[in-house]
PDB file of N, CA and C in Angstrom:
ATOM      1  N   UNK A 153     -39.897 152.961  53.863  1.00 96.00           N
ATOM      2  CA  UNK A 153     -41.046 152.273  54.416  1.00 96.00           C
ATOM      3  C   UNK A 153     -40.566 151.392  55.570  1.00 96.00           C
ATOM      4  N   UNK A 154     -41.183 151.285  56.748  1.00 97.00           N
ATOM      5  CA  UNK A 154     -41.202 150.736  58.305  1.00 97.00           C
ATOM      6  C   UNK A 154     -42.383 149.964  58.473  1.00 97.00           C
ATOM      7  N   UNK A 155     -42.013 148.929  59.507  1.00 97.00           N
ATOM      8  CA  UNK A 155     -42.997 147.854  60.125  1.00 97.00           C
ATOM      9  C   UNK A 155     -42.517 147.859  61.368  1.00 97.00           C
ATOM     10  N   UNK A 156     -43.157 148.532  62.655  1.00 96.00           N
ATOM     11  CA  UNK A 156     -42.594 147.599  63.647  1.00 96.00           C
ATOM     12  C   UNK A 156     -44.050 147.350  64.742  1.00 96.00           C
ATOM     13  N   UNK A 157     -43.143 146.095  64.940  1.00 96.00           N
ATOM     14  CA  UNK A 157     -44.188 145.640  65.680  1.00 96.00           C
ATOM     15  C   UNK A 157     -44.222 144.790  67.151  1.00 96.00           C
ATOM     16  N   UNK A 158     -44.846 144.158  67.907  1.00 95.00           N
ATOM     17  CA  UNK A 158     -44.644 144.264  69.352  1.00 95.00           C
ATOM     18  C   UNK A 158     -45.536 142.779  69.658  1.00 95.00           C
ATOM     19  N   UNK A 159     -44.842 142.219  70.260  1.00 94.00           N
ATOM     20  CA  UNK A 159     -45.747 141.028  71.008  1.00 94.00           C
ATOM     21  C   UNK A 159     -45.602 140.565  72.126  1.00 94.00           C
ATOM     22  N   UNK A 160     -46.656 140.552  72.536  1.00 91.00           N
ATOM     23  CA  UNK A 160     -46.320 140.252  74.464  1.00 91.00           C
ATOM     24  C   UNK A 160     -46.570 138.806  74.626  1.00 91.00           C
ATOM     25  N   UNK A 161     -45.947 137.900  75.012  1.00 87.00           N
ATOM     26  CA  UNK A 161     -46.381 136.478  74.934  1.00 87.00           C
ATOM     27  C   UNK A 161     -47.050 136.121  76.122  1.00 87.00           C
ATOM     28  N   UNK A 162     -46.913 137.146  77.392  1.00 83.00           N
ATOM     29  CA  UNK A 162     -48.172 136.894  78.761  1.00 83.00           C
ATOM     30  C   UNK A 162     -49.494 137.668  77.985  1.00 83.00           C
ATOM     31  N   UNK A 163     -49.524 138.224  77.494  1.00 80.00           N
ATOM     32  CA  UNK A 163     -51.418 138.679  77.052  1.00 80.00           C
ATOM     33  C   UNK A 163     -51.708 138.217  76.120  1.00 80.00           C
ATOM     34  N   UNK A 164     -50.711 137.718  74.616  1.00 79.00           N
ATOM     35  CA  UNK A 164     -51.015 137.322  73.623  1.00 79.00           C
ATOM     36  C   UNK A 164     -51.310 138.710  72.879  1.00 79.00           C
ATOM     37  N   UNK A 165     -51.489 139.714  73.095  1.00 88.00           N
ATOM     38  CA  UNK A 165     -51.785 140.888  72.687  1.00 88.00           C
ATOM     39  C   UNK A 165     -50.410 141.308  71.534  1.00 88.00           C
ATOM     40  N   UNK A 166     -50.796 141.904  70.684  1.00 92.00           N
ATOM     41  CA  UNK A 166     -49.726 142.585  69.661  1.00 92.00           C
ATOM     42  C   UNK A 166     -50.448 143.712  69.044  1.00 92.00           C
ATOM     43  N   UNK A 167     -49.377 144.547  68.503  1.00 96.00           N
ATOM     44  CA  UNK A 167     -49.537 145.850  67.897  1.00 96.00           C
ATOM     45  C   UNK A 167     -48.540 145.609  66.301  1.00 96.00           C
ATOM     46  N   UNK A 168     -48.706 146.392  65.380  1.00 96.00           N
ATOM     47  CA  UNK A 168     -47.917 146.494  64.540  1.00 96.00           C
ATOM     48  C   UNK A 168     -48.062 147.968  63.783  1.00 96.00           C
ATOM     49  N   UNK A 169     -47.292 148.768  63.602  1.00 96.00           N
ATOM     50  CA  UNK A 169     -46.828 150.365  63.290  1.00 96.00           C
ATOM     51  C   UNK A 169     -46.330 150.325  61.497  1.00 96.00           C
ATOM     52  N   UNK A 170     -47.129 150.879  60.833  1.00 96.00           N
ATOM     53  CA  UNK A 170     -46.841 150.946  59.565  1.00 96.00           C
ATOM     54  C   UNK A 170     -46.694 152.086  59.170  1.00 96.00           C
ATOM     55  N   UNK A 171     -45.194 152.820  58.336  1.00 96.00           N
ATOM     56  CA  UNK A 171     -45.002 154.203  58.020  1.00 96.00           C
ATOM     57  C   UNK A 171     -43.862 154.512  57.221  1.00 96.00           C
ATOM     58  N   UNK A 172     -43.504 155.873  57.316  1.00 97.00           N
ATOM     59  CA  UNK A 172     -41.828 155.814  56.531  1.00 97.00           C
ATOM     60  C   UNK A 172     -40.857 156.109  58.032  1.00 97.00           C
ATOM     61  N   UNK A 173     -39.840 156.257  57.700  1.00 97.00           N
ATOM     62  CA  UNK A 173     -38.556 156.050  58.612  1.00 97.00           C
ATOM     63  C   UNK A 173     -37.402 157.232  58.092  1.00 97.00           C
ATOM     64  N   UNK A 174     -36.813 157.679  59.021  1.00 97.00           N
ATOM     65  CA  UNK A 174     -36.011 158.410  58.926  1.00 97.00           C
ATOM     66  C   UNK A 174     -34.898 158.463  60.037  1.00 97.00           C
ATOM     67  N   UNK A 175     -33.633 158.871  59.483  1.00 97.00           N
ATOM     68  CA  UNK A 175     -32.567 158.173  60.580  1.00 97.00           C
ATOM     69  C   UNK A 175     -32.072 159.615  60.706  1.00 97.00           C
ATOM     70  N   UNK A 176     -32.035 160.353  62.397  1.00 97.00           N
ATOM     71  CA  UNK A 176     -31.461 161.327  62.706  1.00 97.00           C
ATOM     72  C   UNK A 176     -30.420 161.046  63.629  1.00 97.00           C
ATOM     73  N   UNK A 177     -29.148 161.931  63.150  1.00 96.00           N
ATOM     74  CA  UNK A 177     -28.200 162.218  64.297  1.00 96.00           C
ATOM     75  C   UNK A 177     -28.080 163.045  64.877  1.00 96.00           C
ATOM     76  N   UNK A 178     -29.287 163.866  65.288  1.00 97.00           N
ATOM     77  CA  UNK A 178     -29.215 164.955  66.170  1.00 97.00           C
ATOM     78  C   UNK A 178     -29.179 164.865  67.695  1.00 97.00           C
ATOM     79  N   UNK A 179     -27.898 165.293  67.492  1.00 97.00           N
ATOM     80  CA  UNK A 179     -26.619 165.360  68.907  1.00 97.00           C
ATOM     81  C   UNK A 179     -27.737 165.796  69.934  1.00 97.00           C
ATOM     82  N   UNK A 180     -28.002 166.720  70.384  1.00 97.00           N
ATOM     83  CA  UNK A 180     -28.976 167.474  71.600  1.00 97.00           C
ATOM     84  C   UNK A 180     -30.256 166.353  71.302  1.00 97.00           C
ATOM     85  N   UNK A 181     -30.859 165.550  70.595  1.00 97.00           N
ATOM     86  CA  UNK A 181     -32.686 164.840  69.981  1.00 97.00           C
ATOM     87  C   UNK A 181     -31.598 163.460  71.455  1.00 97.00           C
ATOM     88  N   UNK A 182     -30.691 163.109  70.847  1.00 97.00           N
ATOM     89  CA  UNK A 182     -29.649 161.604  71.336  1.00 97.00           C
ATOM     90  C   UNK A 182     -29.924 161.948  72.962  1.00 97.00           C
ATOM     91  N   UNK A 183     -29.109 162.813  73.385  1.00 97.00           N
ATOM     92  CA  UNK A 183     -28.252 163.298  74.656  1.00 97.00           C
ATOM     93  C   UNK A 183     -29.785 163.327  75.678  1.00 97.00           C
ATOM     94  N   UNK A 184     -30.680 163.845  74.904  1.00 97.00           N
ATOM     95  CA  UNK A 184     -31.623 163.968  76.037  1.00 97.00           C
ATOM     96  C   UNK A 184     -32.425 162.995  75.808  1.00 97.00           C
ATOM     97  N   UNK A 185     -32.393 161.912  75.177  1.00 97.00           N
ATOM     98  CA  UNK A 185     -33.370 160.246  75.129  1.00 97.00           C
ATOM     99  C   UNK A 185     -32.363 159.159  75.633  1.00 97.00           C
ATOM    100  N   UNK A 186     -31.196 159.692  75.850  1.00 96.00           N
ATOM    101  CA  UNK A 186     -30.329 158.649  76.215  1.00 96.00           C
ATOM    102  C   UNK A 186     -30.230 158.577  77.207  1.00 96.00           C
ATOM    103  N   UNK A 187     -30.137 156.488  77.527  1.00 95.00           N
ATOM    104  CA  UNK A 187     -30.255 156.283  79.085  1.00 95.00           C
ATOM    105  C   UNK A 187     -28.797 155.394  78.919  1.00 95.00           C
ATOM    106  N   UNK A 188     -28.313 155.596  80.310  1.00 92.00           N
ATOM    107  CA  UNK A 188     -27.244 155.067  80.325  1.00 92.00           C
ATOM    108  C   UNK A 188     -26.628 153.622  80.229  1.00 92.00           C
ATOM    109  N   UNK A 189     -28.010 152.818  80.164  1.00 93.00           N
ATOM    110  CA  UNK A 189     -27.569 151.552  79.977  1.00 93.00           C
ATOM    111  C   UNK A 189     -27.584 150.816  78.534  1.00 93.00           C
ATOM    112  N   UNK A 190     -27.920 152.088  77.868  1.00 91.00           N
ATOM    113  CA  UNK A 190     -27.274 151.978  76.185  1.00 91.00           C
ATOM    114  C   UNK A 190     -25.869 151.429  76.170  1.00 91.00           C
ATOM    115  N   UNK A 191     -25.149 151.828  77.114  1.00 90.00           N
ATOM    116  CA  UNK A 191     -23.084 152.051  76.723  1.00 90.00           C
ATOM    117  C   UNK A 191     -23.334 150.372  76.773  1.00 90.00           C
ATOM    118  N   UNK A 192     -23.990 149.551  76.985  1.00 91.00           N
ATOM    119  CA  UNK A 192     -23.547 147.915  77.024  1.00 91.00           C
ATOM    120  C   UNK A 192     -24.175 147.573  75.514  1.00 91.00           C
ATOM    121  N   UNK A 193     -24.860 147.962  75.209  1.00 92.00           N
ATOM    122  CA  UNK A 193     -25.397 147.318  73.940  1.00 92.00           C
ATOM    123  C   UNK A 193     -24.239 147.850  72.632  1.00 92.00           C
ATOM    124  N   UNK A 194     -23.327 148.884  72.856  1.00 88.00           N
ATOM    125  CA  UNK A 194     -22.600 149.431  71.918  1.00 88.00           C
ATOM    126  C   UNK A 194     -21.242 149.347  72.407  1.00 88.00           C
ATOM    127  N   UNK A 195     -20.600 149.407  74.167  1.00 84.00           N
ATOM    128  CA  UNK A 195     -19.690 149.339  74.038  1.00 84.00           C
ATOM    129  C   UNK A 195     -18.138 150.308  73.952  1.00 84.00           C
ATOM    130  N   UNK A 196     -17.116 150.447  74.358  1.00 89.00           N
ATOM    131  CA  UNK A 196     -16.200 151.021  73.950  1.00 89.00           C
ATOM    132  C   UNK A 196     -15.210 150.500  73.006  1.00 89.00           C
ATOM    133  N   UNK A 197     -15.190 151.426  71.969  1.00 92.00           N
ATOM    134  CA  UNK A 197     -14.371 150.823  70.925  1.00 92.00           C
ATOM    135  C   UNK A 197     -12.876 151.766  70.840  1.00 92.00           C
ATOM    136  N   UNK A 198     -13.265 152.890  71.251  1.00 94.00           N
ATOM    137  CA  UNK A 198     -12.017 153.937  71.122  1.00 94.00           C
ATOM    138  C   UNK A 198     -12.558 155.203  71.988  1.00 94.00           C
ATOM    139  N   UNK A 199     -11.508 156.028  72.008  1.00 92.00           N
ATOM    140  CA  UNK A 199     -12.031 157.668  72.595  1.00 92.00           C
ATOM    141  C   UNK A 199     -13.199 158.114  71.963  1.00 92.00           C
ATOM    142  N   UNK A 200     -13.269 157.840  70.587  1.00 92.00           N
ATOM    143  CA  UNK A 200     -14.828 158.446  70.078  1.00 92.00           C
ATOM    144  C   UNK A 200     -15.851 157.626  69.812  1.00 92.00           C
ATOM    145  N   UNK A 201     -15.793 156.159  69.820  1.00 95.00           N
ATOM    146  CA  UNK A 201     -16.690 155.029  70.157  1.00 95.00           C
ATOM    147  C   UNK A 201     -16.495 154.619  70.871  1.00 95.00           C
ATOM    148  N   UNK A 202     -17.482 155.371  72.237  1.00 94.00           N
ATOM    149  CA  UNK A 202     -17.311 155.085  73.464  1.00 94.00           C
ATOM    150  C   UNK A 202     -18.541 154.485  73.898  1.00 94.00           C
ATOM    151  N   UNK A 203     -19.857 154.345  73.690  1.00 93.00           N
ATOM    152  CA  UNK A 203     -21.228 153.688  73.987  1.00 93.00           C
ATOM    153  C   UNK A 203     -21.562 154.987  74.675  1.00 93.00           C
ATOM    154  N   UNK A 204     -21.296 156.229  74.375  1.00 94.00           N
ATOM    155  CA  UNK A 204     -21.798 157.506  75.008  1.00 94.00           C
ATOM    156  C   UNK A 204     -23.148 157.972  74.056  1.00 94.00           C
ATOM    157  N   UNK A 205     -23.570 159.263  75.124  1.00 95.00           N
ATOM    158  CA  UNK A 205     -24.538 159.702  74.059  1.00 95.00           C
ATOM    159  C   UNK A 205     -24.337 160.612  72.834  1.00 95.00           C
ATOM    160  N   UNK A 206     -22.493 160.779  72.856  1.00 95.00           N
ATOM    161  CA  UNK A 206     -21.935 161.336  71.539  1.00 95.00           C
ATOM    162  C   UNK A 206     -21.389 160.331  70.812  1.00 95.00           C
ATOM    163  N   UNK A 207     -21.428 158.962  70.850  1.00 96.00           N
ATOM    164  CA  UNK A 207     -21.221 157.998  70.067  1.00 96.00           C
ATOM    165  C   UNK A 207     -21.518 158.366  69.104  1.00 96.00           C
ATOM    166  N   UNK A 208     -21.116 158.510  67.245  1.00 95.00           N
ATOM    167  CA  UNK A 208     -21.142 158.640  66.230  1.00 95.00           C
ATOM    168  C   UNK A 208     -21.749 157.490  66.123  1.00 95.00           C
ATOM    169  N   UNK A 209     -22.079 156.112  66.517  1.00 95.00           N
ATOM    170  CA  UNK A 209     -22.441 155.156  65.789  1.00 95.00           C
ATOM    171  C   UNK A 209     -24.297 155.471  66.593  1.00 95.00           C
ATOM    172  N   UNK A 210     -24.334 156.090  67.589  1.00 95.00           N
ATOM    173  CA  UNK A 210     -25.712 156.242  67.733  1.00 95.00           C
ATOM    174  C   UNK A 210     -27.042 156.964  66.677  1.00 95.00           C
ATOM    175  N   UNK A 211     -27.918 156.845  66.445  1.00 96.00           N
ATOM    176  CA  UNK A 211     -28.877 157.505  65.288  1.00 96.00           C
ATOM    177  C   UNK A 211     -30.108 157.291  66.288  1.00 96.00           C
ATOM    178  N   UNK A 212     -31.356 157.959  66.003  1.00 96.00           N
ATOM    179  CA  UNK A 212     -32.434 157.465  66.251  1.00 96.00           C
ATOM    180  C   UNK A 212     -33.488 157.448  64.523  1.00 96.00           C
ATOM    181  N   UNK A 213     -33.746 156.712  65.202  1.00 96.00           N
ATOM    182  CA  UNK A 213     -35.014 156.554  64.102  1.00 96.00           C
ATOM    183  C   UNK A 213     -35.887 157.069  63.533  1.00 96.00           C
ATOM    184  N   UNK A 214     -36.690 157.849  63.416  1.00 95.00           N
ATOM    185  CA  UNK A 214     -38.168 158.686  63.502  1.00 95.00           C
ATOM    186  C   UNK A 214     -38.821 157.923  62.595  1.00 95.00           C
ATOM    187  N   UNK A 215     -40.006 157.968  63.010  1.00 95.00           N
ATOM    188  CA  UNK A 215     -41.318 157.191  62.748  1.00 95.00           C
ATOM    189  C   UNK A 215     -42.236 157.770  62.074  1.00 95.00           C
ATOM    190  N   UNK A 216     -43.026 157.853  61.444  1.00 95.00           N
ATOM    191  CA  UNK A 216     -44.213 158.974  60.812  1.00 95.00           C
ATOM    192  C   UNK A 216     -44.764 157.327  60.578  1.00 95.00           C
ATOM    193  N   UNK A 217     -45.839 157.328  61.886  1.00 94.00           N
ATOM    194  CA  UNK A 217     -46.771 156.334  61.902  1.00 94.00           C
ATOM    195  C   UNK A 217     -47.752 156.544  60.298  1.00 94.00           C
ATOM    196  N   UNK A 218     -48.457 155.617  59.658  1.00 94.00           N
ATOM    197  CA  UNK A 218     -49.440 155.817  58.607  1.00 94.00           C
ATOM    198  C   UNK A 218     -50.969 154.685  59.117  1.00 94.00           C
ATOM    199  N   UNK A 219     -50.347 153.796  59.434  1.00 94.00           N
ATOM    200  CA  UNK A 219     -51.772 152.860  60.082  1.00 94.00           C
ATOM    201  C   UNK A 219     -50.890 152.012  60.951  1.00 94.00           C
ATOM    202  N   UNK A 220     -51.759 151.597  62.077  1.00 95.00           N
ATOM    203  CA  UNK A 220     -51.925 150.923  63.437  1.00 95.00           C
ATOM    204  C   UNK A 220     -53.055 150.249  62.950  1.00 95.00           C
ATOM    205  N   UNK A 221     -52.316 148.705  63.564  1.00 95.00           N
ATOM    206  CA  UNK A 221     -53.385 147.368  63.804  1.00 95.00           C
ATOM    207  C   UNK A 221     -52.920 146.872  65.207  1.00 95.00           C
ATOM    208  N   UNK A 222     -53.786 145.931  66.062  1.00 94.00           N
ATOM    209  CA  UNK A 222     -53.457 145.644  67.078  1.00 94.00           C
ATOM    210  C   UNK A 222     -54.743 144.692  67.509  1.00 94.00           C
ATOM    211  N   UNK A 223     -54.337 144.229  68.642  1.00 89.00           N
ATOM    212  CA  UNK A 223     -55.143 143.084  69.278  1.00 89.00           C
ATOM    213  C   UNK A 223     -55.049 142.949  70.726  1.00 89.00           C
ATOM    214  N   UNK A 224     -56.331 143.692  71.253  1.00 84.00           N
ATOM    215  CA  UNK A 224     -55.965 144.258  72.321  1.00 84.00           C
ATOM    216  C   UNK A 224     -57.393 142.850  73.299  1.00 84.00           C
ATOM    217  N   UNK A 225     -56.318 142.103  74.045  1.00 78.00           N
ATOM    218  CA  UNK A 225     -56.823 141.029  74.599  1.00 78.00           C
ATOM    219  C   UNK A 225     -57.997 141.338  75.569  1.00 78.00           C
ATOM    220  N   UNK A 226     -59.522 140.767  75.201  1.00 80.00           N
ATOM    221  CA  UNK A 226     -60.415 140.800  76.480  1.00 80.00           C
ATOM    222  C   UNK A 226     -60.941 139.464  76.560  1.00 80.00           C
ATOM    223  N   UNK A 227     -60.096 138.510  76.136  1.00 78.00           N
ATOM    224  CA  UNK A 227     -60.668 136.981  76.802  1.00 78.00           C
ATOM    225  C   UNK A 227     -59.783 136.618  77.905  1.00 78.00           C
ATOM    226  N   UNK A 228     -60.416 136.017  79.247  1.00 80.00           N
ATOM    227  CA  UNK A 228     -59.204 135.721  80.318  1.00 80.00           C
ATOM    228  C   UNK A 228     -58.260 134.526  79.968  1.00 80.00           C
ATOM    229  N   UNK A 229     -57.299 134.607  80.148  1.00 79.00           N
ATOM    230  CA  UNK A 229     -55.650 133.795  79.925  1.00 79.00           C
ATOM    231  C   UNK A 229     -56.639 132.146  79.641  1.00 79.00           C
ATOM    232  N   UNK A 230     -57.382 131.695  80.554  1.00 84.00           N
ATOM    233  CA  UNK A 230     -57.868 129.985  80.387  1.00 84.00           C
ATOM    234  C   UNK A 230     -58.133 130.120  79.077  1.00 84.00           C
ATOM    235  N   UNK A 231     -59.266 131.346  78.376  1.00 84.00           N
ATOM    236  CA  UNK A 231     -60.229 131.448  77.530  1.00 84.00           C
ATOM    237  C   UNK A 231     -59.267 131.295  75.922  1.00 84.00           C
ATOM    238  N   UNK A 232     -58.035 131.862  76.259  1.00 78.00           N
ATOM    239  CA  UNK A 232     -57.006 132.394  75.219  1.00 78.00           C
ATOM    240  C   UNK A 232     -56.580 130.394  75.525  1.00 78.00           C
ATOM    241  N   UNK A 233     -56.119 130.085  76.684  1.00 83.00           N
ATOM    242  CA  UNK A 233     -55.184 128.743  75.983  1.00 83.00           C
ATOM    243  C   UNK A 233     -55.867 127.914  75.537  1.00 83.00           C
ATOM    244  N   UNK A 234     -57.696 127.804  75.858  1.00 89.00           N
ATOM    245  CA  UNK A 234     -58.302 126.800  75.288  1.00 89.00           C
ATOM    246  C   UNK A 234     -58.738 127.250  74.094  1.00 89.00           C
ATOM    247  N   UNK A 235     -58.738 128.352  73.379  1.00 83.00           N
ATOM    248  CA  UNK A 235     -58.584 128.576  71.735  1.00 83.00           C
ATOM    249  C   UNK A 235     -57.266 128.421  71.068  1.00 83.00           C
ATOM    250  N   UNK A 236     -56.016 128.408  71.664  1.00 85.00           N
ATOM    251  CA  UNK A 236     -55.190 127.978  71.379  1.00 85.00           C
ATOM    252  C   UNK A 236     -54.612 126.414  70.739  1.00 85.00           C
ATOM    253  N   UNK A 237     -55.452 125.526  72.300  1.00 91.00           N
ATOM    254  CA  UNK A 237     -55.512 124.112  72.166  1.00 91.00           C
ATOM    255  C   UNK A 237     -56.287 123.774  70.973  1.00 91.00           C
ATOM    256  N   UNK A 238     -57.815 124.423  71.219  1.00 91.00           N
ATOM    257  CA  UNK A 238     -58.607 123.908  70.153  1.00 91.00           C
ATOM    258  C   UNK A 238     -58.226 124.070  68.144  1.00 91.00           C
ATOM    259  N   UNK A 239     -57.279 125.219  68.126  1.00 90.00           N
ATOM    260  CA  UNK A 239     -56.806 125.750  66.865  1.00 90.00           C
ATOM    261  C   UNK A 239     -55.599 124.610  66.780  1.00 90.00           C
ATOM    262  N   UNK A 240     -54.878 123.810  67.509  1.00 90.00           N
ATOM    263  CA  UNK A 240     -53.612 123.148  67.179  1.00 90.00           C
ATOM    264  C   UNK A 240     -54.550 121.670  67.155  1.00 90.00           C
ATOM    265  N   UNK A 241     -55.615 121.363  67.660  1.00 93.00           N
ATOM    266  CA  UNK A 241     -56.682 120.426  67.135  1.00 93.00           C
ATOM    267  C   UNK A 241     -57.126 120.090  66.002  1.00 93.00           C
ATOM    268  N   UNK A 242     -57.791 120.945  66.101  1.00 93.00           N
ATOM    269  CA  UNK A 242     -58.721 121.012  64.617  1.00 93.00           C
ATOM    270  C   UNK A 242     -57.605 121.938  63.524  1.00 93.00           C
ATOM    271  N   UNK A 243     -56.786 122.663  64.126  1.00 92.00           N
ATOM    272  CA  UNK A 243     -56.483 122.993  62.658  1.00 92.00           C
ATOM    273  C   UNK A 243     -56.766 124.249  62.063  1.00 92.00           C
ATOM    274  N   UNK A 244     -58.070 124.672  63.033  1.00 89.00           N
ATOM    275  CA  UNK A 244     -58.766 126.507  62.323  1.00 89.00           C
ATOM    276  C   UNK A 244     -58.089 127.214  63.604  1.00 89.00           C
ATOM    277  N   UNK A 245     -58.544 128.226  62.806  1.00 84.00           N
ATOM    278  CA  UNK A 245     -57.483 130.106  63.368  1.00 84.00           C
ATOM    279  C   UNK A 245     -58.330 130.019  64.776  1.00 84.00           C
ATOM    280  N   UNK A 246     -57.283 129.898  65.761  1.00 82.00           N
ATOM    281  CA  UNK A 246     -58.096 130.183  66.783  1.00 82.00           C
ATOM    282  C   UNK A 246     -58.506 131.998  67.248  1.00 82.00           C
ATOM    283  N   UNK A 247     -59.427 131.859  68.055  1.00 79.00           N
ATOM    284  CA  UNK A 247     -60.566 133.129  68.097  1.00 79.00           C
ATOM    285  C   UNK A 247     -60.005 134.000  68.855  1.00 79.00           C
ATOM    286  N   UNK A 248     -58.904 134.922  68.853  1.00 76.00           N
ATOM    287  CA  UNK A 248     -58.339 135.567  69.951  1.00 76.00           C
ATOM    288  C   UNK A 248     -58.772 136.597  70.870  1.00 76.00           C
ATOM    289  N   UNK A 249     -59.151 137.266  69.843  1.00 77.00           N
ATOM    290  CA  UNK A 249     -60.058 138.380  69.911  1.00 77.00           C
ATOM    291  C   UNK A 249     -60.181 139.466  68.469  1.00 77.00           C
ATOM    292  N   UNK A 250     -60.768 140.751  68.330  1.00 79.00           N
ATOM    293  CA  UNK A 250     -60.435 141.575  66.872  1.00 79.00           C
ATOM    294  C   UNK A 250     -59.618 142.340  66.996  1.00 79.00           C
ATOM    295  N   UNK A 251     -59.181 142.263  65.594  1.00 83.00           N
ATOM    296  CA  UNK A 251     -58.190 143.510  65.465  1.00 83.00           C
ATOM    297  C   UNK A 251     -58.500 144.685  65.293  1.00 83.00           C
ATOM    298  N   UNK A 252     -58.097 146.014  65.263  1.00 84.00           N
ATOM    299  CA  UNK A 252     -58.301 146.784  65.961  1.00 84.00           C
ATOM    300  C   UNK A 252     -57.710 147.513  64.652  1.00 84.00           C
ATOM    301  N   UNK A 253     -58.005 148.655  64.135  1.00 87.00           N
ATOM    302  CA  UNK A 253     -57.677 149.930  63.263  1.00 87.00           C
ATOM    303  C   UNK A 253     -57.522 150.689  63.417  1.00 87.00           C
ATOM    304  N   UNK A 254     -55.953 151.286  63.135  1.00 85.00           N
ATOM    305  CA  UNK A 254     -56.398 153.330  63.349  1.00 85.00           C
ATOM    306  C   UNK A 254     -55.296 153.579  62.299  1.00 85.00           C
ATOM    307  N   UNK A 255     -55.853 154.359  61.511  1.00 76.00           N
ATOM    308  CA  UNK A 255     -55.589 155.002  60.361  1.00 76.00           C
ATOM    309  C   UNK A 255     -54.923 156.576  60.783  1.00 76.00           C
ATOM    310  N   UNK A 256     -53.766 156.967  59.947  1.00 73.00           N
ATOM    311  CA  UNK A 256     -53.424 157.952  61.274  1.00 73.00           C
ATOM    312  C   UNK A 256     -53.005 158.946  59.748  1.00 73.00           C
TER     313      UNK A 256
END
């Protein structure tokens, strides 16, 4: 079981991805999603941990989405900070906008 989820702090907008997970090392799935500015986040460690796209320590993930929620912003930026202000006021959930469903 997986959660991932996403928040933009200029729109206030977020998504969140609920499902199962599965971890593939398929060499040819890697080689052709791989961008080259992966090798800094991993690094050279030796001839075969090299931050390449045959790095053994690379995997991808797979996703099998099950439900999507999200909050897809249509109040303008003033409208969002003065529900913001008013919720750190008083104290209640400020009004962002609705969330959003898709059942997949």
């Amino acid at each position: 079981e997986i959660n991932l989820s996403y928040f933009s702090t200029k729109s206030k907008e977020w998504v969140s991805v609920s499902g199962t997970a599965m971890v593939s090392t398929d060499r040819a799935a890697i080689r052709e999603l791989y961008q080259p500015d992966w090798k800094m986040w991993f690094g050279a460690l030796d001839d075969v941990r090299d931050g390449s796209a045959d790095d053994p320590r690379l995997a991808l993930i797979l996703v099998n989405a099950e439900s999507v929620l999200y909050l897809k912003q249509e109040k303008s930026t003033p409208a969002v900070l003065f529900q913001l202000i008013k919720g750190r006021i008083t104290g209640d959930r400020p009004d962002l906008g609705s969330v959003k469903s898709v059942t997949l």
